[in-house]
PDB file of C-alpha atoms in Angstrom:
ATOM      1  CA  MET A   1     166.857  29.971 109.411  1.00 38.00           C
ATOM      2  CA  LYS A   2     163.019  29.853 108.765  1.00 36.00           C
ATOM      3  CA  ARG A   3     161.850  27.296 106.372  1.00 36.00           C
ATOM      4  CA  ILE A   4     158.507  27.334 104.559  1.00 33.00           C
ATOM      5  CA  PHE A   5     156.793  23.951 104.096  1.00 30.00           C
ATOM      6  CA  THR A   6     154.332  22.562 101.502  1.00 31.00           C
ATOM      7  CA  THR A   7     153.032  19.117 100.601  1.00 27.00           C
ATOM      8  CA  LEU A   8     154.894  17.172  97.997  1.00 29.00           C
ATOM      9  CA  LEU A   9     153.228  15.366  95.078  1.00 28.00           C
ATOM     10  CA  ALA A  10     153.450  11.599  95.226  1.00 27.00           C
ATOM     11  CA  VAL A  11     155.373  10.727  92.099  1.00 28.00           C
ATOM     12  CA  SER A  12     158.122   8.255  91.634  1.00 27.00           C
ATOM     13  CA  ALA A  13     161.608   9.574  92.338  1.00 29.00           C
ATOM     14  CA  ILE A  14     163.029   6.985  89.883  1.00 26.00           C
ATOM     15  CA  SER A  15     160.967   8.293  86.998  1.00 29.00           C
ATOM     16  CA  ALA A  16     162.170  11.873  87.688  1.00 32.00           C
ATOM     17  CA  ILE A  17     165.706  10.845  87.507  1.00 30.00           C
ATOM     18  CA  ALA A  18     165.107   9.101  84.195  1.00 33.00           C
ATOM     19  CA  VAL A  19     163.865  12.329  82.465  1.00 35.00           C
ATOM     20  CA  ALA A  20     166.342  14.718  84.205  1.00 39.00           C
ATOM     21  CA  GLU A  21     169.241  15.959  82.089  1.00 46.00           C
ATOM     22  CA  PRO A  22     172.592  16.447  83.657  1.00 50.00           C
ATOM     23  CA  THR A  23     173.153  19.908  85.117  1.00 66.00           C
ATOM     24  CA  THR A  24     175.163  22.278  82.890  1.00 84.00           C
ATOM     25  CA  VAL A  25     177.419  24.708  84.803  1.00 90.00           C
ATOM     26  CA  LEU A  26     177.198  28.163  83.174  1.00 93.00           C
ATOM     27  CA  PHE A  27     179.422  29.944  85.687  1.00 95.00           C
ATOM     28  CA  HIS A  28     181.550  28.894  88.640  1.00 96.00           C
ATOM     29  CA  GLU A  29     183.822  30.934  90.823  1.00 97.00           C
ATOM     30  CA  SER A  30     185.650  28.872  93.561  1.00 97.00           C
ATOM     31  CA  PHE A  31     187.958  31.638  94.859  1.00 98.00           C
ATOM     32  CA  ASP A  32     190.355  28.844  95.599  1.00 97.00           C
ATOM     33  CA  ASN A  33     193.404  30.874  94.538  1.00 97.00           C
ATOM     34  CA  LEU A  34     192.787  33.578  97.229  1.00 98.00           C
ATOM     35  CA  GLN A  35     195.121  33.213 100.211  1.00 96.00           C
ATOM     36  CA  GLY A  36     194.068  35.150 103.213  1.00 97.00           C
ATOM     37  CA  GLN A  37     192.379  34.661 106.573  1.00 97.00           C
ATOM     38  CA  GLY A  38     188.831  34.222 107.479  1.00 97.00           C
ATOM     39  CA  GLY A  39     185.974  32.146 106.206  1.00 97.00           C
ATOM     40  CA  ASN A  40     187.013  28.662 105.201  1.00 97.00           C
ATOM     41  CA  ASP A  41     189.628  28.447 108.089  1.00 96.00           C
ATOM     42  CA  GLY A  42     186.703  28.737 110.552  1.00 96.00           C
ATOM     43  CA  TYR A  43     187.420  32.291 111.663  1.00 97.00           C
ATOM     44  CA  PHE A  44     184.806  34.970 111.169  1.00 97.00           C
ATOM     45  CA  ASP A  45     186.510  37.670 113.200  1.00 96.00           C
ATOM     46  CA  ASN A  46     190.043  38.706 114.129  1.00 95.00           C
ATOM     47  CA  ASP A  47     191.833  36.556 116.824  1.00 95.00           C
ATOM     48  CA  ALA A  48     195.026  38.200 118.051  1.00 94.00           C
ATOM     49  CA  ASP A  49     196.080  35.198 120.049  1.00 93.00           C
ATOM     50  CA  ALA A  50     195.911  32.975 117.034  1.00 92.00           C
ATOM     51  CA  GLY A  51     197.520  35.668 114.871  1.00 94.00           C
ATOM     52  CA  VAL A  52     194.439  35.874 112.697  1.00 95.00           C
ATOM     53  CA  GLU A  53     193.404  39.181 110.936  1.00 95.00           C
ATOM     54  CA  VAL A  54     190.467  38.257 108.652  1.00 96.00           C
ATOM     55  CA  GLY A  55     190.168  40.115 105.262  1.00 94.00           C
ATOM     56  CA  ALA A  56     193.252  42.121 105.885  1.00 93.00           C
ATOM     57  CA  GLU A  57     193.859  42.742 102.051  1.00 97.00           C
ATOM     58  CA  ASP A  58     191.436  44.159  99.542  1.00 97.00           C
ATOM     59  CA  LEU A  59     190.606  42.456  96.328  1.00 97.00           C
ATOM     60  CA  LEU A  60     191.517  44.934  93.721  1.00 95.00           C
ATOM     61  CA  ASP A  61     191.323  42.928  90.375  1.00 96.00           C
ATOM     62  CA  ALA A  62     190.466  39.510  89.130  1.00 97.00           C
ATOM     63  CA  THR A  63     193.902  38.192  88.407  1.00 97.00           C
ATOM     64  CA  SER A  64     193.711  35.447  90.965  1.00 97.00           C
ATOM     65  CA  LEU A  65     190.109  34.462  90.351  1.00 97.00           C
ATOM     66  CA  ASP A  66     188.938  31.543  88.247  1.00 97.00           C
ATOM     67  CA  ASN A  67     187.202  34.044  85.875  1.00 97.00           C
ATOM     68  CA  THR A  68     189.662  36.782  85.206  1.00 96.00           C
ATOM     69  CA  GLU A  69     187.499  39.024  83.062  1.00 96.00           C
ATOM     70  CA  GLY A  70     184.159  40.795  83.125  1.00 97.00           C
ATOM     71  CA  TRP A  71     183.699  41.502  86.834  1.00 97.00           C
ATOM     72  CA  GLY A  72     182.051  44.664  88.028  1.00 96.00           C
ATOM     73  CA  ASP A  73     183.834  46.846  90.486  1.00 94.00           C
ATOM     74  CA  PHE A  74     185.052  45.286  93.659  1.00 97.00           C
ATOM     75  CA  VAL A  75     183.616  47.489  96.273  1.00 97.00           C
ATOM     76  CA  LYS A  76     184.941  46.852  99.758  1.00 98.00           C
ATOM     77  CA  VAL A  77     185.720  43.165  98.926  1.00 98.00           C
ATOM     78  CA  ALA A  78     188.405  41.510 101.000  1.00 98.00           C
ATOM     79  CA  ILE A  79     190.571  38.498 100.332  1.00 98.00           C
ATOM     80  CA  CYS A  80     189.990  35.667 102.750  1.00 98.00           C
ATOM     81  CA  ASP A  81     190.848  31.919 102.953  1.00 98.00           C
ATOM     82  CA  LYS A  82     189.598  30.640  99.478  1.00 98.00           C
ATOM     83  CA  CYS A  83     186.722  33.006  99.593  1.00 98.00           C
ATOM     84  CA  VAL A  84     185.854  36.747  99.899  1.00 98.00           C
ATOM     85  CA  ARG A  85     184.183  39.067 102.349  1.00 98.00           C
ATOM     86  CA  ILE A  86     182.100  42.071 101.307  1.00 98.00           C
ATOM     87  CA  ALA A  87     181.711  45.258 103.260  1.00 97.00           C
ATOM     88  CA  THR A  88     183.532  46.685 106.280  1.00 96.00           C
ATOM     89  CA  LYS A  89     182.525  47.793 109.713  1.00 94.00           C
ATOM     90  CA  LYS A  90     181.272  51.119 108.285  1.00 95.00           C
ATOM     91  CA  ASN A  91     181.043  50.769 104.562  1.00 96.00           C
ATOM     92  CA  PRO A  92     178.631  48.829 102.331  1.00 97.00           C
ATOM     93  CA  GLY A  93     180.276  46.448  99.893  1.00 97.00           C
ATOM     94  CA  SER A  94     179.392  44.658  96.706  1.00 98.00           C
ATOM     95  CA  LEU A  95     180.551  41.889  94.230  1.00 98.00           C
ATOM     96  CA  THR A  96     179.200  41.821  90.729  1.00 98.00           C
ATOM     97  CA  THR A  97     179.820  38.743  88.609  1.00 98.00           C
ATOM     98  CA  PRO A  98     180.773  38.709  84.928  1.00 97.00           C
ATOM     99  CA  ALA A  99     177.924  38.414  82.411  1.00 96.00           C
ATOM    100  CA  ILE A 100     176.388  34.971  82.462  1.00 96.00           C
ATOM    101  CA  THR A 101     174.621  33.764  79.367  1.00 94.00           C
ATOM    102  CA  LEU A 102     171.398  32.111  80.069  1.00 92.00           C
ATOM    103  CA  GLY A 103     169.639  32.544  76.759  1.00 88.00           C
ATOM    104  CA  GLY A 104     166.146  32.211  78.264  1.00 88.00           C
ATOM    105  CA  ALA A 105     166.904  29.096  80.181  1.00 86.00           C
ATOM    106  CA  GLU A 106     165.853  28.734  83.836  1.00 88.00           C
ATOM    107  CA  ALA A 107     168.861  28.415  86.067  1.00 90.00           C
ATOM    108  CA  ILE A 108     170.020  27.976  89.642  1.00 89.00           C
ATOM    109  CA  LEU A 109     172.373  30.234  91.479  1.00 91.00           C
ATOM    110  CA  SER A 110     174.092  28.578  94.432  1.00 90.00           C
ATOM    111  CA  PHE A 111     176.587  29.882  96.792  1.00 93.00           C
ATOM    112  CA  ASN A 112     177.954  29.589 100.311  1.00 94.00           C
ATOM    113  CA  ALA A 113     177.507  32.487 102.646  1.00 97.00           C
ATOM    114  CA  ALA A 114     178.130  33.339 106.353  1.00 97.00           C
ATOM    115  CA  ALA A 115     177.983  36.475 108.471  1.00 97.00           C
ATOM    116  CA  GLN A 116     180.950  38.173 110.304  1.00 97.00           C
ATOM    117  CA  LEU A 117     180.918  37.276 113.948  1.00 96.00           C
ATOM    118  CA  GLU A 118     178.239  39.424 115.887  1.00 95.00           C
ATOM    119  CA  ASP A 119     177.079  41.014 112.647  1.00 97.00           C
ATOM    120  CA  VAL A 120     173.328  40.806 111.844  1.00 96.00           C
ATOM    121  CA  VAL A 121     173.565  40.376 108.001  1.00 97.00           C
ATOM    122  CA  THR A 122     171.072  40.869 105.239  1.00 97.00           C
ATOM    123  CA  LEU A 123     172.659  39.588 102.059  1.00 98.00           C
ATOM    124  CA  ASN A 124     171.092  41.185  98.908  1.00 98.00           C
ATOM    125  CA  ILE A 125     171.303  39.718  95.384  1.00 98.00           C
ATOM    126  CA  GLU A 126     170.096  41.445  92.220  1.00 97.00           C
ATOM    127  CA  VAL A 127     169.909  41.024  88.573  1.00 96.00           C
ATOM    128  CA  VAL A 128     172.075  43.830  86.927  1.00 94.00           C
ATOM    129  CA  ASP A 129     171.161  45.678  83.661  1.00 87.00           C
ATOM    130  CA  ALA A 130     168.782  42.879  82.419  1.00 89.00           C
ATOM    131  CA  ALA A 131     165.278  41.670  82.743  1.00 91.00           C
ATOM    132  CA  GLY A 132     165.181  38.714  85.034  1.00 93.00           C
ATOM    133  CA  THR A 133     163.566  37.253  87.991  1.00 94.00           C
ATOM    134  CA  LEU A 134     165.017  35.746  91.138  1.00 94.00           C
ATOM    135  CA  THR A 135     163.100  33.441  93.402  1.00 91.00           C
ATOM    136  CA  TYR A 136     163.964  32.516  96.866  1.00 88.00           C
ATOM    137  CA  GLY A 137     161.289  31.080  99.340  1.00 82.00           C
ATOM    138  CA  GLU A 138     158.367  33.496  98.975  1.00 85.00           C
ATOM    139  CA  GLN A 139     160.493  36.191  97.422  1.00 91.00           C
ATOM    140  CA  THR A 140     160.185  36.805  93.682  1.00 92.00           C
ATOM    141  CA  GLY A 141     161.635  39.798  91.843  1.00 95.00           C
ATOM    142  CA  SER A 142     164.769  41.300  90.195  1.00 96.00           C
ATOM    143  CA  ALA A 143     166.249  41.384  93.696  1.00 96.00           C
ATOM    144  CA  ILE A 144     166.006  39.242  96.818  1.00 95.00           C
ATOM    145  CA  ALA A 145     167.269  39.523 100.339  1.00 96.00           C
ATOM    146  CA  ILE A 146     168.510  36.663 102.583  1.00 95.00           C
ATOM    147  CA  GLU A 147     168.872  36.909 106.344  1.00 95.00           C
ATOM    148  CA  LEU A 148     172.095  35.033 107.242  1.00 96.00           C
ATOM    149  CA  PRO A 149     172.222  33.290 110.571  1.00 95.00           C
ATOM    150  CA  MET A 150     174.472  34.779 113.085  1.00 96.00           C
ATOM    151  CA  SER A 151     177.929  33.137 113.103  1.00 96.00           C
ATOM    152  CA  VAL A 152     179.028  31.158 116.252  1.00 95.00           C
ATOM    153  CA  ALA A 153     182.854  31.013 117.028  1.00 94.00           C
ATOM    154  CA  GLY A 154     184.123  27.548 116.655  1.00 92.00           C
ATOM    155  CA  GLU A 155     180.870  26.248 115.264  1.00 95.00           C
ATOM    156  CA  THR A 156     180.022  27.974 111.994  1.00 95.00           C
ATOM    157  CA  VAL A 157     181.236  26.278 108.793  1.00 95.00           C
ATOM    158  CA  LEU A 158     181.079  28.261 105.653  1.00 96.00           C
ATOM    159  CA  ALA A 159     180.813  25.278 103.478  1.00 93.00           C
ATOM    160  CA  ASP A 160     177.792  24.079 105.351  1.00 89.00           C
ATOM    161  CA  GLN A 161     175.812  27.384 104.724  1.00 92.00           C
ATOM    162  CA  GLN A 162     174.666  26.782 101.201  1.00 87.00           C
ATOM    163  CA  TYR A 163     171.952  28.761  99.495  1.00 89.00           C
ATOM    164  CA  ALA A 164     170.079  28.281  96.248  1.00 87.00           C
ATOM    165  CA  VAL A 165     168.162  30.821  94.247  1.00 90.00           C
ATOM    166  CA  ALA A 166     166.109  30.244  91.052  1.00 90.00           C
ATOM    167  CA  ILE A 167     166.778  32.558  88.087  1.00 93.00           C
ATOM    168  CA  SER A 168     164.263  32.960  85.176  1.00 92.00           C
ATOM    169  CA  GLY A 169     163.222  35.388  82.440  1.00 94.00           C
ATOM    170  CA  VAL A 170     166.741  36.370  81.409  1.00 94.00           C
ATOM    171  CA  ALA A 171     166.542  36.448  77.572  1.00 92.00           C
ATOM    172  CA  ASP A 172     170.257  36.708  76.909  1.00 93.00           C
ATOM    173  CA  ALA A 173     172.868  37.302  79.604  1.00 94.00           C
ATOM    174  CA  CYS A 174     172.956  39.051  82.984  1.00 95.00           C
ATOM    175  CA  GLN A 175     175.330  39.988  85.826  1.00 97.00           C
ATOM    176  CA  LEU A 176     174.452  39.123  89.515  1.00 98.00           C
ATOM    177  CA  ARG A 177     175.355  41.640  92.180  1.00 98.00           C
ATOM    178  CA  PHE A 178     175.818  40.589  95.829  1.00 98.00           C
ATOM    179  CA  PHE A 179     175.787  43.406  98.462  1.00 98.00           C
ATOM    180  CA  THR A 180     175.254  44.425 101.994  1.00 97.00           C
ATOM    181  CA  GLU A 181     174.328  47.764 103.456  1.00 95.00           C
ATOM    182  CA  SER A 182     177.004  47.869 106.250  1.00 95.00           C
ATOM    183  CA  SER A 183     177.281  50.966 108.359  1.00 94.00           C
ATOM    184  CA  SER A 184     178.676  52.131 111.751  1.00 90.00           C
ATOM    185  CA  GLU A 185     175.136  51.575 113.142  1.00 91.00           C
ATOM    186  CA  ALA A 186     174.355  48.237 111.423  1.00 94.00           C
ATOM    187  CA  ARG A 187     177.553  46.156 110.514  1.00 96.00           C
ATOM    188  CA  GLN A 188     176.726  43.774 107.807  1.00 97.00           C
ATOM    189  CA  ARG A 189     179.848  41.948 106.631  1.00 97.00           C
ATOM    190  CA  ALA A 190     179.306  38.789 104.605  1.00 98.00           C
ATOM    191  CA  TYR A 191     181.573  35.959 103.514  1.00 98.00           C
ATOM    192  CA  LEU A 192     180.991  34.458 100.048  1.00 98.00           C
ATOM    193  CA  ASP A 193     182.228  31.270  98.336  1.00 97.00           C
ATOM    194  CA  GLU A 194     181.465  28.791  95.516  1.00 95.00           C
ATOM    195  CA  ILE A 195     179.259  31.041  93.385  1.00 96.00           C
ATOM    196  CA  THR A 196     177.737  28.800  90.738  1.00 93.00           C
ATOM    197  CA  VAL A 197     175.002  29.242  88.108  1.00 93.00           C
ATOM    198  CA  SER A 198     173.728  26.007  86.575  1.00 89.00           C
ATOM    199  CA  ALA A 199     171.126  25.466  83.873  1.00 86.00           C
ATOM    200  CA  GLU A 200     168.054  23.733  85.293  1.00 69.00           C
ATOM    201  CA  PRO A 201     167.607  20.277  84.148  1.00 59.00           C
ATOM    202  CA  ALA A 202     164.661  19.347  82.005  1.00 52.00           C
ATOM    203  CA  GLY A 203     161.790  17.363  83.418  1.00 46.00           C
ATOM    204  CA  VAL A 204     161.719  18.795  86.904  1.00 46.00           C
ATOM    205  CA  ASN A 205     160.262  22.214  86.490  1.00 46.00           C
ATOM    206  CA  ASP A 206     157.839  22.334  89.454  1.00 48.00           C
ATOM    207  CA  ILE A 207     159.341  23.627  92.692  1.00 44.00           C
ATOM    208  CA  ALA A 208     157.888  22.635  96.031  1.00 47.00           C
ATOM    209  CA  THR A 209     159.465  22.930  99.550  1.00 45.00           C
ATOM    210  CA  VAL A 210     160.252  20.088 101.890  1.00 43.00           C
ATOM    211  CA  ALA A 211     158.959  19.915 105.361  1.00 44.00           C
ATOM    212  CA  GLU A 212     161.627  19.542 108.148  1.00 42.00           C
ATOM    213  CA  SER A 213     159.468  17.058 109.867  1.00 41.00           C
ATOM    214  CA  ALA A 214     159.180  14.767 106.906  1.00 49.00           C
ATOM    215  CA  ALA A 215     161.524  11.873 106.584  1.00 49.00           C
ATOM    216  CA  PRO A 216     161.744  11.338 102.660  1.00 49.00           C
ATOM    217  CA  LYS A 217     163.315   7.892 101.655  1.00 51.00           C
ATOM    218  CA  GLY A 218     164.567   8.910  98.308  1.00 62.00           C
ATOM    219  CA  VAL A 219     166.545  12.113  98.124  1.00 68.00           C
ATOM    220  CA  TYR A 220     168.539  13.033  94.994  1.00 64.00           C
ATOM    221  CA  THR A 221     170.637  15.857  93.874  1.00 64.00           C
ATOM    222  CA  LEU A 222     169.782  17.591  90.556  1.00 57.00           C
ATOM    223  CA  THR A 223     172.471  15.477  88.907  1.00 52.00           C
ATOM    224  CA  GLY A 224     170.804  12.189  90.081  1.00 54.00           C
ATOM    225  CA  VAL A 225     172.990  11.379  93.084  1.00 61.00           C
ATOM    226  CA  LYS A 226     171.189   9.787  95.984  1.00 66.00           C
ATOM    227  CA  ILE A 227     172.000  11.106  99.361  1.00 72.00           C
ATOM    228  CA  ALA A 228     170.775  10.417 102.879  1.00 75.00           C
ATOM    229  CA  PRO A 229     167.951  12.844 103.972  1.00 74.00           C
ATOM    230  CA  GLU A 230     170.084  13.823 106.978  1.00 73.00           C
ATOM    231  CA  ARG A 231     172.760  15.175 104.625  1.00 73.00           C
ATOM    232  CA  MET A 232     170.420  17.705 103.007  1.00 72.00           C
ATOM    233  CA  THR A 233     171.477  21.248 103.390  1.00 73.00           C
ATOM    234  CA  ARG A 234     169.910  24.418 101.835  1.00 65.00           C
ATOM    235  CA  GLY A 235     169.425  23.945  98.131  1.00 67.00           C
ATOM    236  CA  PHE A 236     167.447  22.094  95.399  1.00 66.00           C
ATOM    237  CA  TYR A 237     166.734  18.289  95.464  1.00 69.00           C
ATOM    238  CA  ILE A 238     164.609  15.731  93.767  1.00 66.00           C
ATOM    239  CA  ILE A 239     162.147  14.057  96.151  1.00 67.00           C
ATOM    240  CA  ASP A 240     159.214  11.891  95.011  1.00 56.00           C
ATOM    241  CA  GLY A 241     159.669  13.219  91.419  1.00 53.00           C
ATOM    242  CA  LYS A 242     159.443  16.879  92.368  1.00 58.00           C
ATOM    243  CA  LYS A 243     162.137  19.471  92.415  1.00 61.00           C
ATOM    244  CA  VAL A 244     162.226  20.635  96.004  1.00 70.00           C
ATOM    245  CA  ILE A 245     163.955  23.705  97.607  1.00 64.00           C
ATOM    246  CA  LYS A 246     164.942  23.209 101.314  1.00 67.00           C
TER     247      LYS A 246
END
């Protein structure tokens, strides 16, 4: 996936950690209670020889979810292995979260997403029934679109395909809608997992982007945990005192 690079400001990473407050999780849906096939088991399409039929059962209500109330309609949402898949071969699908209270605070939406095998997928995310702005790379608006990389059989790992979107301008609460425009001419089925909205820590308000060719020595998660640069996946980090999106 294309990454956009800018120069980072040379500020001490240690001082950034000192002023950053712990991340507050405002919403989290793990889908861990869902028992189906596809996604976290490494399958992104049916495999008759292995007895795998991905997304064979529709998700009709929130009884088995971490958050059992407040969801919007489940439109062509299938139960998979501790995750969900939205859309079918011919029909668009959508998943709308319960209302998440932000109260004017800036926040970060993070999630895992992967495409159905052989599908070319654009995953759309929008703020529902509220004023609010999403920021992802150069996109800023009430809705953004993410081009998911094509899945590769035996290689794609859902947990490794992590995305982070900044949320701002929500005065009270909002719902977030994930959807794809699948059709018989353009199949766009997407697997979703680990949807989390976290309040943004104070003291790290400027967003930069990290160059893939750079080799930063001090890389921290937003909760202050130091990690090796090679372990960085898509998401937000603190590098040289700046909040960075990779």
